[in-house]
XYZ file of N, CA and C in Angstrom:
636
model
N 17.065 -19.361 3.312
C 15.650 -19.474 2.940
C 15.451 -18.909 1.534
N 15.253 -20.000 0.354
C 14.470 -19.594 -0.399
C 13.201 -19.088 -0.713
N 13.112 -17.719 -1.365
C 11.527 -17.022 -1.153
C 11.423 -16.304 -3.308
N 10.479 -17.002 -2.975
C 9.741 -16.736 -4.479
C 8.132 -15.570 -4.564
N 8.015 -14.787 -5.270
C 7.525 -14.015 -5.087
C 6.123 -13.982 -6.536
N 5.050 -14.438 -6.060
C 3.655 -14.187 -7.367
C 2.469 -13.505 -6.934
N 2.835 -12.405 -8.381
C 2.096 -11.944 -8.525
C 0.785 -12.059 -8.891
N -0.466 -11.920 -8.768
C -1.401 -12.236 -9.263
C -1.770 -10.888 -10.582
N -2.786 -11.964 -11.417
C -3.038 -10.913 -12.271
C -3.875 -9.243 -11.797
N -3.235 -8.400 -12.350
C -4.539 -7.425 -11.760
C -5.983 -7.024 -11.901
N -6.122 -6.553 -11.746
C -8.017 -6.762 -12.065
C -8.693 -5.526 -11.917
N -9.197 -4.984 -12.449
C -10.091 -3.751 -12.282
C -10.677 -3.272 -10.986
N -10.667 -2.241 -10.225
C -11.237 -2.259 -8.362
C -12.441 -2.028 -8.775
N -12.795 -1.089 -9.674
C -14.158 -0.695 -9.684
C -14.635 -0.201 -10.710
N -15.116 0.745 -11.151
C -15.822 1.399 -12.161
C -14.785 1.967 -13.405
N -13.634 1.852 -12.939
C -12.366 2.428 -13.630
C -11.098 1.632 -14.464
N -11.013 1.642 -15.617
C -9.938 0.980 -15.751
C -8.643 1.726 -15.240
N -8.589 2.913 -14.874
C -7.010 3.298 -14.534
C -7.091 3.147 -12.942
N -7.985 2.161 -12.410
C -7.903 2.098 -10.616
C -8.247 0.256 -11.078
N -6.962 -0.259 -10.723
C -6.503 -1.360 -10.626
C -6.438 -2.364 -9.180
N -6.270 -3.469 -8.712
C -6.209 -4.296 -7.969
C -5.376 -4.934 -7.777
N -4.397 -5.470 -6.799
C -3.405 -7.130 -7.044
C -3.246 -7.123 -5.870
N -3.136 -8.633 -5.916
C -2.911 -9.641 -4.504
C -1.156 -10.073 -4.902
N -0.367 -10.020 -3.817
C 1.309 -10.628 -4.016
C 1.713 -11.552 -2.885
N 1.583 -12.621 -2.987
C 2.344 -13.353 -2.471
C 3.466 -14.203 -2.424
N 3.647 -14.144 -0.979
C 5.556 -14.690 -0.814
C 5.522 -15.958 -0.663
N 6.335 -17.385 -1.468
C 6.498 -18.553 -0.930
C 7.886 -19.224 -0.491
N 7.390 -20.037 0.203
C 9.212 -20.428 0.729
C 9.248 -21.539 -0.356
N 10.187 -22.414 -0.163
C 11.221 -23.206 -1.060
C 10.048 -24.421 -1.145
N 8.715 -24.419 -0.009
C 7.687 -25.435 -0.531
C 6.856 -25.310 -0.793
N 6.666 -23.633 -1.379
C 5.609 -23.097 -2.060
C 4.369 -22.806 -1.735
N 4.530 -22.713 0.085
C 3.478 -22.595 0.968
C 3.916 -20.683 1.204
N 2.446 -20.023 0.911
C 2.276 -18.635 1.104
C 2.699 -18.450 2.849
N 3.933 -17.435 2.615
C 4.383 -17.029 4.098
C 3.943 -15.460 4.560
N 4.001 -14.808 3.248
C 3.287 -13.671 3.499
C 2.834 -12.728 2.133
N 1.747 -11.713 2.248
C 0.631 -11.383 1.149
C 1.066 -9.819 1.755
N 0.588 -9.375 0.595
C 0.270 -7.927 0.376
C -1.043 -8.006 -0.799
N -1.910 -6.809 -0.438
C -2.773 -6.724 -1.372
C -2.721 -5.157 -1.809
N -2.418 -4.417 -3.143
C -2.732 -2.935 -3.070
C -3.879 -2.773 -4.257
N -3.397 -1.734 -4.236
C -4.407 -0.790 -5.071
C -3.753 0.190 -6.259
N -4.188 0.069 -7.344
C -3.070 1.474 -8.123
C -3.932 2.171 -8.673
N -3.728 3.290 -8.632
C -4.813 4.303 -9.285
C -3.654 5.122 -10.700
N -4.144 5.544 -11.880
C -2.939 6.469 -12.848
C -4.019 7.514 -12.889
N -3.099 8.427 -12.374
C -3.477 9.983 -13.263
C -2.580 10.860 -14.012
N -3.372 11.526 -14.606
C -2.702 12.565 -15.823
C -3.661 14.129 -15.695
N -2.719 14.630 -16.526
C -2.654 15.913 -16.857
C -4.652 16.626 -16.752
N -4.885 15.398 -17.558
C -6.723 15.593 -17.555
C -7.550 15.056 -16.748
N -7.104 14.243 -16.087
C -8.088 13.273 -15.164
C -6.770 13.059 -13.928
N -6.545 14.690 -13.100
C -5.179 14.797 -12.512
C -5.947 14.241 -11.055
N -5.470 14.267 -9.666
C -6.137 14.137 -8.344
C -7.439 14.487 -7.746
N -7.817 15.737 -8.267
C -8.928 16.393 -7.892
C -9.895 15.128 -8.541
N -9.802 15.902 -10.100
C -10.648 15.200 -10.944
C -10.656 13.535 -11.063
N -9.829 12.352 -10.297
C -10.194 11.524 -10.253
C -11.022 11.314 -8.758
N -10.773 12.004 -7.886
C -11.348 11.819 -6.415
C -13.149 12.133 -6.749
N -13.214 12.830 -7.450
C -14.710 13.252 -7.877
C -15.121 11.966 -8.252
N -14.379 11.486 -9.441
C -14.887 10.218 -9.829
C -15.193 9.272 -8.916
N -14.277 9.061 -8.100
C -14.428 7.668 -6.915
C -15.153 8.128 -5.857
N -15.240 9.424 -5.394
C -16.601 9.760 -4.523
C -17.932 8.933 -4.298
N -18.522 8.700 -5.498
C -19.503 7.765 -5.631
C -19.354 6.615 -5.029
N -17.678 5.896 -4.768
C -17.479 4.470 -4.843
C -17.085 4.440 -3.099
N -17.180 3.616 -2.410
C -16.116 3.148 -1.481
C -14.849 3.507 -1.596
N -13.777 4.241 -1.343
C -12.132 4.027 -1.613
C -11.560 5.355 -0.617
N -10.281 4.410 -0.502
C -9.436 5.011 0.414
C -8.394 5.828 0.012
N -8.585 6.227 -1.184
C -7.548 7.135 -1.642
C -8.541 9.041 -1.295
N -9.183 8.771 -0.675
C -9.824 10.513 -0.641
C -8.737 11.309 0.713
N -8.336 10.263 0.811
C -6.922 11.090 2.051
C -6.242 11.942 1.258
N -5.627 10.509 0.951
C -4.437 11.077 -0.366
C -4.796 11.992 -1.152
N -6.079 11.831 -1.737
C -5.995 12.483 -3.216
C -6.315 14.029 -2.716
N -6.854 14.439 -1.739
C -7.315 16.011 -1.087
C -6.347 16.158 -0.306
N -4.972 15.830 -0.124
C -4.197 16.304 1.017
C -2.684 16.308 0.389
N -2.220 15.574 -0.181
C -0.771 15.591 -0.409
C -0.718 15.222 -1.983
N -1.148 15.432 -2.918
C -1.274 15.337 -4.403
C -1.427 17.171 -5.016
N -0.560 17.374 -6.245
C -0.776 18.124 -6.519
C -0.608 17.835 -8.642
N -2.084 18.045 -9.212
C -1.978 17.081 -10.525
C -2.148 15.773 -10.281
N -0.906 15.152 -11.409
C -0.952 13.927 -11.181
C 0.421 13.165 -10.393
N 1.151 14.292 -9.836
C 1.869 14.331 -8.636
C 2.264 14.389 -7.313
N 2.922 13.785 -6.307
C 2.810 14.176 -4.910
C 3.166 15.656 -5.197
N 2.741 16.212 -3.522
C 2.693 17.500 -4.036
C 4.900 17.958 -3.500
N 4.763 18.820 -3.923
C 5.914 19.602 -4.493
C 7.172 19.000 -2.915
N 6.702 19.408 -1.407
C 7.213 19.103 -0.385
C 7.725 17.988 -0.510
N 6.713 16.596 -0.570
C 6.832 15.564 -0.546
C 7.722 14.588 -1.841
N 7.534 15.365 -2.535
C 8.433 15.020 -3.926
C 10.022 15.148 -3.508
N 10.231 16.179 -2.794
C 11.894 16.706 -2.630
C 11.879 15.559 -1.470
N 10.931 15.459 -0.425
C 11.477 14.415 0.817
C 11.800 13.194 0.293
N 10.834 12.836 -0.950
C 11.390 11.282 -1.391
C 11.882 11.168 -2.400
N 12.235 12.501 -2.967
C 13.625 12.788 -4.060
C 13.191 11.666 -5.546
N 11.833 12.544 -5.257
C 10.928 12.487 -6.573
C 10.929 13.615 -7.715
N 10.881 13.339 -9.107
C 11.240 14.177 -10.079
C 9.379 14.636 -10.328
N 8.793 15.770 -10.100
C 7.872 15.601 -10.916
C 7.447 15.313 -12.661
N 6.266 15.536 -13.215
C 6.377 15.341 -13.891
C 4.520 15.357 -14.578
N 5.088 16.578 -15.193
C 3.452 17.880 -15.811
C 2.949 16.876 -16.365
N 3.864 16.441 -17.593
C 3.139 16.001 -18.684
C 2.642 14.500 -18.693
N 3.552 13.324 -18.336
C 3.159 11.831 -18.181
C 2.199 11.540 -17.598
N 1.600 10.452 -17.401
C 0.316 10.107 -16.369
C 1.605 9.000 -15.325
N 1.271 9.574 -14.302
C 1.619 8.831 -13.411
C 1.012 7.778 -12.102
N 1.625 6.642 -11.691
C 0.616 5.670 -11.152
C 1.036 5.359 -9.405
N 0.316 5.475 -8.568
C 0.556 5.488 -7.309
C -0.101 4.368 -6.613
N 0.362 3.854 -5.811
C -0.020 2.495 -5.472
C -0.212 3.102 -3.583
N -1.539 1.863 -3.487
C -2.005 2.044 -2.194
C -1.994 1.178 -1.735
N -1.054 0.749 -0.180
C -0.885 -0.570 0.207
C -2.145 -1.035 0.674
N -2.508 -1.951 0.916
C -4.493 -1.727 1.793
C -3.736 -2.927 2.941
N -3.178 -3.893 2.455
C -2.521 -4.769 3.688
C -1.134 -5.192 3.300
N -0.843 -5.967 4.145
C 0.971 -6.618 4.405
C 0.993 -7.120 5.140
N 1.149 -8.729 5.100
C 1.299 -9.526 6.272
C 2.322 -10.414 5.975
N 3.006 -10.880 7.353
C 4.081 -12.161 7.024
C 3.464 -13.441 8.567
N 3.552 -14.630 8.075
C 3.113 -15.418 9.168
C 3.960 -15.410 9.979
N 3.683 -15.498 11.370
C 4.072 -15.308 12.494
C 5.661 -15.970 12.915
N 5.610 -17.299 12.297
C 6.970 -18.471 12.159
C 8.149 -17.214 11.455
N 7.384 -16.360 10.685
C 8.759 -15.700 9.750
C 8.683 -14.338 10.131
N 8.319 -13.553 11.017
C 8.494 -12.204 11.281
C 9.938 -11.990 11.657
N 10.511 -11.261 11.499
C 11.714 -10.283 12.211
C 12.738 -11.215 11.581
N 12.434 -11.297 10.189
C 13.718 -12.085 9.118
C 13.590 -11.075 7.967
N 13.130 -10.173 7.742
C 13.268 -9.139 7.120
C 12.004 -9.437 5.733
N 11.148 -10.285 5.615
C 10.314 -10.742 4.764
C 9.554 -9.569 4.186
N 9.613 -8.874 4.924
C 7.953 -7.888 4.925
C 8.912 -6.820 3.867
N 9.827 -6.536 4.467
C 10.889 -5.264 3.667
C 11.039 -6.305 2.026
N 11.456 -7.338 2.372
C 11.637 -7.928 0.831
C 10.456 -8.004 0.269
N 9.291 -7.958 0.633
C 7.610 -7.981 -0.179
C 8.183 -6.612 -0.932
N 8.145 -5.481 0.007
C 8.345 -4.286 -0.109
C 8.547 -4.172 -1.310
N 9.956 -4.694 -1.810
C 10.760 -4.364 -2.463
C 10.826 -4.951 -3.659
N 10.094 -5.807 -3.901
C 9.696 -6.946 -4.768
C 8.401 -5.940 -5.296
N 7.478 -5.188 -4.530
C 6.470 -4.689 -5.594
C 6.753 -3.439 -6.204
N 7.909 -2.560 -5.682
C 8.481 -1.691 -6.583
C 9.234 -1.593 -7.478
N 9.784 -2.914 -7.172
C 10.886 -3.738 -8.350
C 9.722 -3.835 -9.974
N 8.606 -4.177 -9.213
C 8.001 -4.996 -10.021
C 6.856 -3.821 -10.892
N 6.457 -2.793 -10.143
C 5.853 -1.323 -10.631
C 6.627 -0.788 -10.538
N 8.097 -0.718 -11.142
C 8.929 0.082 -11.455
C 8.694 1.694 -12.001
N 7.501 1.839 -12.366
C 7.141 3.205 -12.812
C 6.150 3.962 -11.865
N 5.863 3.316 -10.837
C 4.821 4.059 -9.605
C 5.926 5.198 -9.520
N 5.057 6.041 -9.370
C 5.858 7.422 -8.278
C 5.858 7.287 -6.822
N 4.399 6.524 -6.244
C 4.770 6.507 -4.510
C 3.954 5.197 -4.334
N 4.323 5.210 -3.178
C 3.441 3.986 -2.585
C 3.046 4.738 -1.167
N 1.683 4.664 -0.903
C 1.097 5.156 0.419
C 0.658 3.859 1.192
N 0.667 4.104 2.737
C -0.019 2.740 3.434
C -1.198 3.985 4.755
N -1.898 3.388 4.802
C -2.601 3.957 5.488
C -2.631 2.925 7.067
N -1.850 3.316 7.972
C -1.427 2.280 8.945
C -1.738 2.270 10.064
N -2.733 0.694 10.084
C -3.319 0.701 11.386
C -3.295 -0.917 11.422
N -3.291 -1.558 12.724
C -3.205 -3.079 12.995
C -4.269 -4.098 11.932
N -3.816 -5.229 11.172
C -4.684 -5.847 10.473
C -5.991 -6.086 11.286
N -5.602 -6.816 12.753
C -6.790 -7.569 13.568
C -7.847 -6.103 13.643
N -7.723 -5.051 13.495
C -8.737 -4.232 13.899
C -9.620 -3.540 12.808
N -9.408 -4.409 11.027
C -10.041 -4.375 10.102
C -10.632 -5.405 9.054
N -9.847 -6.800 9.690
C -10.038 -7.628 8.802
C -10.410 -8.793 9.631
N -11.367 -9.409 9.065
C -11.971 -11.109 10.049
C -11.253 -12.015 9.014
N -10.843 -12.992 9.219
C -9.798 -13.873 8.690
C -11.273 -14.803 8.350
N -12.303 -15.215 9.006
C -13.456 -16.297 8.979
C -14.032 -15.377 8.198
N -14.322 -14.008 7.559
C -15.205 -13.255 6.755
C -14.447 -13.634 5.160
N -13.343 -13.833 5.445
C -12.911 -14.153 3.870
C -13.798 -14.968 2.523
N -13.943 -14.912 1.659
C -14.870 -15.922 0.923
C -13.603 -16.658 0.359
N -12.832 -16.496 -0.132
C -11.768 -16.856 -0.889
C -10.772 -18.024 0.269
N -11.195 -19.142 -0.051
C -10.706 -20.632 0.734
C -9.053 -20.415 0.990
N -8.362 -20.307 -0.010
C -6.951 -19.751 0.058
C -6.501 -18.502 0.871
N -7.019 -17.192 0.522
C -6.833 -16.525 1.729
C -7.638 -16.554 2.731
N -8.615 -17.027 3.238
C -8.924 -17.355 4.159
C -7.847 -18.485 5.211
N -7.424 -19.095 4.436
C -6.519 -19.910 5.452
C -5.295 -19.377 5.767
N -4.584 -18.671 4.883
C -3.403 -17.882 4.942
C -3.904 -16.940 6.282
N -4.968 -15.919 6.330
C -5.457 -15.088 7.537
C -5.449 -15.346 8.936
N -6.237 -16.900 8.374
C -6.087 -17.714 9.880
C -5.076 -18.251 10.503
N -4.050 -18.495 9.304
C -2.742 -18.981 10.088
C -1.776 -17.619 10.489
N -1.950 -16.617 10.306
C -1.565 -15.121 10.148
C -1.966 -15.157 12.336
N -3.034 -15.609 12.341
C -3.657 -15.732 13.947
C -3.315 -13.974 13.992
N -4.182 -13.134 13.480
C -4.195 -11.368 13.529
C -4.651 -11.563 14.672
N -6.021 -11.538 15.397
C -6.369 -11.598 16.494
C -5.872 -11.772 17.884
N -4.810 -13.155 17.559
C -3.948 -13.155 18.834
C -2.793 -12.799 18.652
N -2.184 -12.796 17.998
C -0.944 -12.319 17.859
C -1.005 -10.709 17.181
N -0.953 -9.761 18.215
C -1.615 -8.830 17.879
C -0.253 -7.821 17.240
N -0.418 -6.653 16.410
C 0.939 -5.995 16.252
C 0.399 -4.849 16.338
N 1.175 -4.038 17.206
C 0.437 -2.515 17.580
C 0.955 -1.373 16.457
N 0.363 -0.019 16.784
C 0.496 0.749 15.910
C 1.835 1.114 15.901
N 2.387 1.140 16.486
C 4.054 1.570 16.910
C 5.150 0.385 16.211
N 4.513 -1.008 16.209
C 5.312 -1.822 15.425
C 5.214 -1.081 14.181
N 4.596 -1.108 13.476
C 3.837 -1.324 12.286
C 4.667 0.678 12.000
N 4.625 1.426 12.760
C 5.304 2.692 12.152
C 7.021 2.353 12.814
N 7.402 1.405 13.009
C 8.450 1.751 13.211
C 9.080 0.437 11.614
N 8.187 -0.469 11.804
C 8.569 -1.222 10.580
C 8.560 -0.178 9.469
N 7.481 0.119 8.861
C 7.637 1.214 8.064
C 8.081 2.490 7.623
N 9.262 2.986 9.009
C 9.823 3.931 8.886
C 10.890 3.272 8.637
N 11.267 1.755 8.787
C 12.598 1.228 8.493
C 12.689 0.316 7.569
N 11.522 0.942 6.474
C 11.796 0.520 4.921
C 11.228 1.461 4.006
N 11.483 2.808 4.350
C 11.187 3.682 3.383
C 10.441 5.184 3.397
N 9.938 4.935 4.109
C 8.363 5.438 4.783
C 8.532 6.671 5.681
N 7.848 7.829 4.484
C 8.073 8.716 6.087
C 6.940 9.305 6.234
N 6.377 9.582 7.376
C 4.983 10.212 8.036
C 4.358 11.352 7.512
N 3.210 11.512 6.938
C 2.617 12.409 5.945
C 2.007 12.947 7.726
N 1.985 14.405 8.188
C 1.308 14.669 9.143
C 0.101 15.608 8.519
N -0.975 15.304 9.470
C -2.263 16.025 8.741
C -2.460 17.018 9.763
N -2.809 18.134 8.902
C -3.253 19.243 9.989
C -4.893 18.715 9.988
N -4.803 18.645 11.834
C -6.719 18.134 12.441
C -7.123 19.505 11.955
N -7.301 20.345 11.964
C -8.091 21.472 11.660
C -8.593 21.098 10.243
N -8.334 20.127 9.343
C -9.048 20.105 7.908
C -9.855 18.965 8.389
N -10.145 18.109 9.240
C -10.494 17.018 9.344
C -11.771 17.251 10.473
N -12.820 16.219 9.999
C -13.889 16.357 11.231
C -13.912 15.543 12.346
N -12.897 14.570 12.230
C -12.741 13.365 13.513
C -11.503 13.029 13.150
N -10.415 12.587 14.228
C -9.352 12.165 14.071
C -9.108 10.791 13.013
N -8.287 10.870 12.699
C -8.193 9.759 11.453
C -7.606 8.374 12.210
N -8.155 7.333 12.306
C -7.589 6.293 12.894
C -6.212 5.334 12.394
N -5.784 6.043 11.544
C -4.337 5.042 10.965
C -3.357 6.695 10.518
N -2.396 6.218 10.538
C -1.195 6.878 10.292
C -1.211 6.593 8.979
N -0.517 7.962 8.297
C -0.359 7.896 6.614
C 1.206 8.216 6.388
N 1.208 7.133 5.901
C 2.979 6.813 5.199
C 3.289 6.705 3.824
N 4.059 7.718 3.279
C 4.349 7.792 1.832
C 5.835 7.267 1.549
N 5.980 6.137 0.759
C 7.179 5.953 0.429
C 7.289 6.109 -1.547
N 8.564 6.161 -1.798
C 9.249 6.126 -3.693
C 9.566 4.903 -3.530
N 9.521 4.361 -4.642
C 10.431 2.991 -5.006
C 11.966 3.237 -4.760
N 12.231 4.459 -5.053
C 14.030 4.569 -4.526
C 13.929 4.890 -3.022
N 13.187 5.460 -2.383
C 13.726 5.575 -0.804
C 13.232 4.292 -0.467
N 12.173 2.889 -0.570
C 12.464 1.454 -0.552
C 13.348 0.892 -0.696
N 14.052 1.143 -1.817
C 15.093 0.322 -2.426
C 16.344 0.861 -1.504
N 16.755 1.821 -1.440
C 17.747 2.748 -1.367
C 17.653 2.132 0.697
N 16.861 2.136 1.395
C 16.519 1.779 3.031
C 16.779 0.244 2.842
N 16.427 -0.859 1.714
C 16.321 -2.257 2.139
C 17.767 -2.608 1.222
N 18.355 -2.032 0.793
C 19.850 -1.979 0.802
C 20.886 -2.273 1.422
């Protein structure tokens, strides 16, 4: 199976030019989308380090207020998590962290290793991210495939059939522990309600280095 991999351009998420957008999709040899990822990249630095960008996006919708108040320290994972994914910090550079928001492969192509090659194709491709986080919980229990506006992914969703073909939380952490990914645990005592998705931090080298 030939699989070709496009990127879309990125695009601004919101109020920020250093909090970015992209859609990636996978095609086979007839150029029909088999499976999508969509993330998120946020860059920080030395002056506008974790704290000080989470202030900023407070105002906005976004799912990086996990991340950015719990396992960031600067514009770095924090110190623990750096040695687990045999990350170099780094005071002075601005560095850019990518947030998976989805990952899907159509149903005809699961358990051919597609999803690990997306993987690996967007760290190939943000070669300078320091991590990639997924915040992991089943697509069908966040996304309506008929709510889409966008005619193209809208049909890709629907042929995805999230709803019936359901993938539980246990797929989805065991896929991701077996391409990179290891379990950020939160102490509940900082939290006011249990968090409904599991948080997984992977490096572009413990990706690369697992789909090897």
């Amino acid at each position: 199976m030939n699989l070709t991999v496009d990127f879309k351009k990125p695009e601004i998420a919101g109020a920020f030019d250093w909090q970015i957008c992209q859609e990636i999709n996978v095609k086979n040899d007839k150029g029909e989308i088999i499976a999508k990822a969509e993330i998120e990249l946020v860059t920080l630095n030395k002056h506008r380090d974790a704290m000080g960008s989470y202030t900023l996006l407070s105002n906005e919708e976004t799912d990086w207020e996990i991340p950015l108040n719990l396992y960031f320290k600067g514009q770095n994972l924090t110190k623990d998590l750096c040695e687990a994914l045999n990350i170099t910090p780094d005071t002075k550079k601005a560095k850019t962290h990518i947030l998976l928001e989805a990952i899907s492969v159509l149903p005809e192509y699961r358990k051919q290793a597609v999803g690990q090659y997306l993987l690996k194709e967007i760290v190939k491709h943000h070669e300078k991210v320091q991590s990639i986080t997924v915040l992991s919980m089943p697509m069908h229990s966040f996304l309506d495939a008929d709510e889409c506006e966008d005619e193209t992914i809208k049909a890709y969703y629907q042929a995805a059939d999230l709803q019936n073909l359901k993938v539980s939380a246990d797929d989805l952490t065991n896929f991701f522990s077996n391409s990179g990914f290891i379990e950020f645990k939160v102490d509940e005592s900082l939290l006011e309600e249990p968090l409904p998705y599991q948080i997984l931090v992977a490096s572009p080298q413990s990706i690369l280095k697992e789909s090897n």
